[in-house]
């Protein structure tokens, strides 16, 4: 907790002339905060901030975003450096432990994760309760929440050892559960994890491998998958991370909290946007239709939005989109895939970035704009795109959940409201209704 009070700010009620001094605190970088923890007690006023556009909900030292500059740092390292020089296991270690691992630490951590990738055999029956055409995100919400029914020995949130085991289990088992959701939807047998493969390669073989033959993975695809995981790993206090934190603030077990995070991520305004981008590109169909769809995106009466564009924090190019755009070209070339949707997306980006509506509102491509094109080229159905986002984001959710539990200042999350309903009124007898 940074109690680094830099100075105070005076709040004056111009209706009554009352004034109050509010402490101002500074973090290590980024906007200062006005400490309003005692505001209601001092003034009898709440603050009002639907969507928390100007509200810091917690302290954190994990991820910093400068939306104006398009900067994303994990524990101080830029996302570009991490995507270029690390693999996902190193980034997981960094997010969870706070520092990049040396080779021995990395090997030990990867072994720990590897030996948690199998899931309880009973879980296979759990999948069989779903319809084959169930959306894989619906399966993930259910199955991840159900993990607390299988791993009781790591649900005591007050035991650091159990918190660590639950954290490792969640990071390790998400690829297995995600691959099983895909296999179940296509009617193929589940594949077991292989301990001799990397995290990304293991996920690919569990997803696309079959018992009938050895699965060959292209190193370029393995690297692209690993990089996609890195780019989605964590992102400060976004909607799903805030969901995980507020669920965890009541003392709920980590599996239930991550299941809540998956539910929130599913929304098309959040992680569901990668799937929505592909549907949008199919809907646009051809670059000659771009102007019509851009007009629709600007029309307040039209629910159509340019999916994969805009961001609550980035008012500049999302640095992750930049890395993904580059990867797009590499992966499609490596796979020899010609996807007209990539050209359409690039054309759409070019036109939108010159359009006053998007320029004035600082709407740039975000992480979801290009990711779907790579995932489609690799062979994933669009219904799996947000599952992959959840798979990668699990380490960020778990790191933020651990930080929240360890924060001595953390309280149960319980916002207030600006009430617009009836004050107390007489109860009407049935005859008078
Ligand atoms: C993710 O928070 C995170 O960090 C999330 C994420 C992560 O890693 O966790 O980065 C992942 O969720 C990325 C965002 C994916 N979502 C989409 O691509 C869906 C399309 N984007 C929009 O729904 C929107 O941009 C949001 C939800 C992302 C952000 O919305 P805000 O911050 O609430 O902004 P807003 O809706 O108030 O928009 C401001 C203006 C409005 O116009 P005016 O009322 O000022 O005239 O910009 C317009 C909006 O109508 N606008 C868009 C638009 N996004 C915003 N207009 C057309 N198309 C869009 N995509």
Short mmCIF file of C-alpha atoms in Angstrom, two decimals, residues 55-303:
data_model
loop_
_atom_site.label_atom_id
_atom_site.label_comp_id
_atom_site.label_asym_id
_atom_site.label_seq_id
_atom_site.Cartn_x
_atom_site.Cartn_y
_atom_site.Cartn_z
CA UNK A 55 -11.54 5.04 -10.11
CA UNK A 56 -8.58 3.05 -8.80
CA UNK A 57 -10.01 -0.04 -7.09
CA UNK A 58 -6.77 -1.30 -5.55
CA UNK A 59 -3.01 -1.04 -5.32
CA UNK A 60 -1.09 -3.23 -7.72
CA UNK A 61 2.50 -3.79 -8.81
CA UNK A 62 1.86 -6.29 -11.60
CA UNK A 63 0.87 -4.46 -14.82
CA UNK A 64 1.08 -0.82 -15.80
CA UNK A 65 -0.62 0.69 -18.86
CA UNK A 66 -0.04 4.19 -20.22
CA UNK A 67 -3.07 4.46 -22.51
CA UNK A 68 -1.98 7.74 -24.11
CA UNK A 69 1.45 6.41 -25.07
CA UNK A 70 0.29 2.87 -25.87
CA UNK A 71 2.64 1.41 -23.25
CA UNK A 72 2.07 -1.96 -21.51
CA UNK A 73 4.53 -3.13 -18.84
CA UNK A 74 4.48 -6.36 -16.83
CA UNK A 75 6.56 -5.91 -13.64
CA UNK A 76 8.35 -3.08 -15.50
CA UNK A 77 9.16 -4.98 -18.70
CA UNK A 78 7.52 -3.86 -21.97
CA UNK A 79 5.16 -6.26 -23.71
CA UNK A 80 7.26 -5.90 -26.86
CA UNK A 81 10.43 -7.04 -25.03
CA UNK A 82 8.61 -9.91 -23.36
CA UNK A 83 6.93 -11.08 -26.59
CA UNK A 84 10.28 -10.93 -28.40
CA UNK A 85 12.57 -12.48 -25.78
CA UNK A 86 10.51 -14.72 -23.47
CA UNK A 87 8.27 -17.74 -23.62
CA UNK A 88 4.95 -17.94 -21.82
CA UNK A 89 6.36 -19.91 -18.88
CA UNK A 90 8.86 -17.11 -18.17
CA UNK A 91 6.08 -14.52 -18.34
CA UNK A 92 3.93 -16.63 -15.98
CA UNK A 93 6.83 -16.80 -13.53
CA UNK A 94 7.32 -13.01 -13.85
CA UNK A 95 3.64 -12.25 -13.23
CA UNK A 96 3.33 -14.66 -10.30
CA UNK A 97 6.72 -14.14 -8.61
CA UNK A 98 7.61 -10.56 -9.63
CA UNK A 99 10.95 -11.23 -11.36
CA UNK A 100 12.10 -12.99 -14.53
CA UNK A 101 13.44 -16.48 -13.73
CA UNK A 102 17.01 -17.63 -14.31
CA UNK A 103 17.38 -20.89 -16.26
CA UNK A 104 17.20 -23.12 -13.16
CA UNK A 105 14.15 -21.28 -11.80
CA UNK A 106 12.47 -21.45 -15.18
CA UNK A 107 13.08 -25.20 -15.55
CA UNK A 108 11.79 -25.85 -12.03
CA UNK A 109 8.68 -23.73 -12.58
CA UNK A 110 7.94 -25.36 -15.95
CA UNK A 111 8.27 -28.81 -14.34
CA UNK A 112 5.83 -27.82 -11.59
CA UNK A 113 3.30 -26.60 -14.14
CA UNK A 114 3.83 -29.64 -16.39
CA UNK A 115 3.10 -32.03 -13.54
CA UNK A 116 -0.24 -30.36 -12.85
CA UNK A 117 -1.55 -30.51 -16.44
CA UNK A 118 -3.60 -33.70 -16.00
CA UNK A 119 -7.15 -33.36 -14.66
CA UNK A 120 -9.16 -35.67 -12.38
CA UNK A 121 -10.52 -38.49 -14.56
CA UNK A 122 -14.06 -37.87 -13.23
CA UNK A 123 -14.02 -34.50 -15.04
CA UNK A 124 -14.32 -36.36 -18.35
CA UNK A 125 -17.86 -37.36 -17.27
CA UNK A 126 -18.59 -33.74 -16.40
CA UNK A 127 -18.06 -32.80 -20.06
CA UNK A 128 -20.43 -35.55 -21.16
CA UNK A 129 -23.27 -33.69 -19.45
CA UNK A 130 -23.07 -30.90 -22.03
CA UNK A 131 -24.66 -30.90 -25.47
CA UNK A 132 -22.06 -31.40 -28.19
CA UNK A 133 -22.96 -28.00 -29.64
CA UNK A 134 -22.51 -26.18 -26.31
CA UNK A 135 -20.39 -23.04 -26.70
CA UNK A 136 -16.91 -23.94 -25.35
CA UNK A 137 -17.00 -20.85 -23.11
CA UNK A 138 -20.14 -22.21 -21.44
CA UNK A 139 -18.26 -25.44 -20.80
CA UNK A 140 -15.23 -23.58 -19.41
CA UNK A 141 -17.37 -21.52 -16.99
CA UNK A 142 -18.90 -24.74 -15.68
CA UNK A 143 -15.83 -26.94 -15.61
CA UNK A 144 -13.43 -24.39 -14.06
CA UNK A 145 -15.97 -23.59 -11.34
CA UNK A 146 -16.32 -27.34 -10.72
CA UNK A 147 -12.57 -27.71 -10.08
CA UNK A 148 -13.27 -26.67 -6.48
CA UNK A 149 -15.24 -29.93 -6.22
CA UNK A 150 -12.15 -31.91 -7.19
CA UNK A 151 -9.28 -30.02 -5.55
CA UNK A 152 -10.49 -29.35 -2.01
CA UNK A 153 -6.90 -29.51 -0.77
CA UNK A 154 -6.14 -26.15 -2.42
CA UNK A 155 -9.17 -24.03 -1.57
CA UNK A 156 -8.11 -22.57 1.80
CA UNK A 157 -7.25 -19.04 0.72
CA UNK A 158 -5.58 -18.28 4.06
CA UNK A 159 -2.91 -20.92 3.48
CA UNK A 160 -0.15 -19.53 1.21
CA UNK A 161 0.89 -23.07 0.28
CA UNK A 162 -2.64 -23.93 -0.88
CA UNK A 163 -2.90 -20.62 -2.74
CA UNK A 164 0.28 -21.47 -4.61
CA UNK A 165 -0.87 -25.01 -5.48
CA UNK A 166 -4.25 -23.70 -6.68
CA UNK A 167 -2.43 -21.06 -8.76
CA UNK A 168 -0.21 -23.69 -10.38
CA UNK A 169 -3.18 -26.01 -10.95
CA UNK A 170 -5.19 -23.29 -12.69
CA UNK A 171 -2.35 -22.21 -15.01
CA UNK A 172 -1.50 -25.85 -15.74
CA UNK A 173 -5.00 -27.25 -16.27
CA UNK A 174 -6.56 -24.53 -18.41
CA UNK A 175 -4.96 -25.82 -21.66
CA UNK A 176 -6.14 -29.36 -20.85
CA UNK A 177 -9.69 -28.20 -20.10
CA UNK A 178 -9.76 -25.91 -23.15
CA UNK A 179 -8.56 -28.66 -25.46
CA UNK A 180 -11.16 -31.02 -23.98
CA UNK A 181 -13.89 -28.45 -24.67
CA UNK A 182 -12.79 -28.36 -28.31
CA UNK A 183 -12.50 -32.16 -28.61
CA UNK A 184 -15.94 -32.61 -27.09
CA UNK A 185 -17.47 -30.15 -29.60
CA UNK A 186 -16.01 -32.05 -32.59
CA UNK A 187 -16.72 -35.53 -31.21
CA UNK A 188 -13.09 -36.61 -31.06
CA UNK A 189 -11.51 -38.44 -28.10
CA UNK A 190 -9.83 -36.38 -25.40
CA UNK A 191 -6.03 -36.32 -25.63
CA UNK A 192 -3.91 -36.54 -22.49
CA UNK A 193 -1.11 -34.04 -21.78
CA UNK A 194 2.43 -35.03 -22.78
CA UNK A 195 5.12 -34.03 -20.26
CA UNK A 196 7.86 -33.85 -22.87
CA UNK A 197 6.19 -30.94 -24.71
CA UNK A 198 6.24 -27.18 -24.08
CA UNK A 199 3.12 -25.52 -22.68
CA UNK A 200 2.04 -24.30 -26.13
CA UNK A 201 2.96 -27.51 -27.97
CA UNK A 202 1.16 -29.59 -25.35
CA UNK A 203 -1.97 -27.50 -25.83
CA UNK A 204 -1.75 -27.89 -29.61
CA UNK A 205 -1.37 -31.68 -29.43
CA UNK A 206 -4.25 -32.00 -26.96
CA UNK A 207 -6.38 -29.88 -29.30
CA UNK A 208 -5.45 -31.09 -32.76
CA UNK A 209 -3.75 -34.44 -32.09
CA UNK A 210 -5.58 -37.78 -32.38
CA UNK A 211 -4.73 -41.15 -30.80
CA UNK A 212 -4.35 -42.68 -34.26
CA UNK A 213 -1.09 -40.91 -35.10
CA UNK A 214 1.77 -38.75 -33.85
CA UNK A 215 0.96 -35.02 -33.91
CA UNK A 216 3.53 -32.90 -35.75
CA UNK A 217 3.61 -29.26 -34.67
CA UNK A 218 5.33 -26.59 -36.72
CA UNK A 219 7.82 -24.65 -34.55
CA UNK A 220 6.51 -21.41 -36.08
CA UNK A 221 2.96 -22.24 -34.99
CA UNK A 222 4.17 -23.29 -31.53
CA UNK A 223 6.00 -19.95 -31.23
CA UNK A 224 2.96 -18.02 -32.48
CA UNK A 225 0.69 -19.81 -29.98
CA UNK A 226 3.14 -19.12 -27.15
CA UNK A 227 3.36 -15.44 -28.17
CA UNK A 228 -0.44 -15.13 -28.31
CA UNK A 229 -0.54 -16.45 -24.73
CA UNK A 230 2.05 -13.85 -23.66
CA UNK A 231 0.10 -11.00 -25.28
CA UNK A 232 -3.11 -11.96 -23.45
CA UNK A 233 -1.56 -12.79 -20.06
CA UNK A 234 -2.56 -9.77 -17.99
CA UNK A 235 -3.91 -6.27 -18.42
CA UNK A 236 -4.30 -4.31 -15.15
CA UNK A 237 -7.84 -3.97 -13.73
CA UNK A 238 -9.95 -4.87 -16.80
CA UNK A 239 -13.52 -6.10 -16.40
CA UNK A 240 -12.71 -9.80 -15.93
CA UNK A 241 -9.77 -9.15 -13.59
CA UNK A 242 -11.94 -6.81 -11.53
CA UNK A 243 -14.56 -9.59 -11.45
CA UNK A 244 -11.96 -12.05 -10.14
CA UNK A 245 -10.83 -9.54 -7.51
CA UNK A 246 -14.31 -8.72 -6.28
CA UNK A 247 -15.28 -12.41 -6.20
CA UNK A 248 -12.09 -13.15 -4.28
CA UNK A 249 -12.67 -10.26 -1.87
CA UNK A 250 -15.52 -12.25 -0.26
CA UNK A 251 -13.12 -15.15 0.41
CA UNK A 252 -14.46 -17.35 -2.42
CA UNK A 253 -12.12 -20.14 -3.49
CA UNK A 254 -9.76 -19.47 -6.43
CA UNK A 255 -11.49 -21.87 -8.83
CA UNK A 256 -14.85 -20.11 -8.32
CA UNK A 257 -13.15 -16.72 -8.78
CA UNK A 258 -11.50 -17.71 -12.06
CA UNK A 259 -14.80 -19.14 -13.29
CA UNK A 260 -16.35 -15.72 -12.57
CA UNK A 261 -13.53 -14.11 -14.56
CA UNK A 262 -14.21 -16.42 -17.50
CA UNK A 263 -17.88 -15.41 -17.42
CA UNK A 264 -17.02 -11.72 -17.54
CA UNK A 265 -14.41 -12.19 -20.29
CA UNK A 266 -17.03 -13.87 -22.49
CA UNK A 267 -18.83 -10.57 -23.17
CA UNK A 268 -18.37 -9.18 -26.73
CA UNK A 269 -17.25 -5.83 -25.30
CA UNK A 270 -14.33 -7.66 -23.63
CA UNK A 271 -12.70 -10.97 -24.49
CA UNK A 272 -15.60 -12.04 -26.69
CA UNK A 273 -14.52 -9.33 -29.15
CA UNK A 274 -11.99 -11.59 -30.91
CA UNK A 275 -14.80 -13.92 -31.98
CA UNK A 276 -16.98 -10.88 -32.83
CA UNK A 277 -14.23 -9.41 -35.05
CA UNK A 278 -14.28 -12.48 -37.32
CA UNK A 279 -18.10 -12.37 -37.51
CA UNK A 280 -17.88 -8.66 -38.33
CA UNK A 281 -15.31 -9.22 -41.09
CA UNK A 282 -17.49 -11.95 -42.58
CA UNK A 283 -20.48 -9.56 -42.34
CA UNK A 284 -18.55 -6.79 -44.15
CA UNK A 285 -17.48 -9.36 -46.72
CA UNK A 286 -15.68 -7.07 -49.17
CA UNK A 287 -13.72 -3.82 -48.91
CA UNK A 288 -16.31 -2.05 -51.05
CA UNK A 289 -18.70 -2.44 -48.07
CA UNK A 290 -16.34 -0.81 -45.55
CA UNK A 291 -17.78 2.76 -45.87
CA UNK A 292 -21.32 1.50 -45.15
CA UNK A 293 -20.21 -0.36 -42.03
CA UNK A 294 -18.12 2.57 -40.80
CA UNK A 295 -21.25 4.76 -41.06
CA UNK A 296 -23.18 2.15 -39.08
CA UNK A 297 -20.45 2.10 -36.42
CA UNK A 298 -20.88 5.87 -35.98
CA UNK A 299 -24.68 5.74 -35.86
CA UNK A 300 -25.81 5.88 -32.21
CA UNK A 301 -29.10 4.28 -33.22
CA UNK A 302 -27.32 1.32 -34.75
CA UNK A 303 -25.98 -1.27 -32.27
#
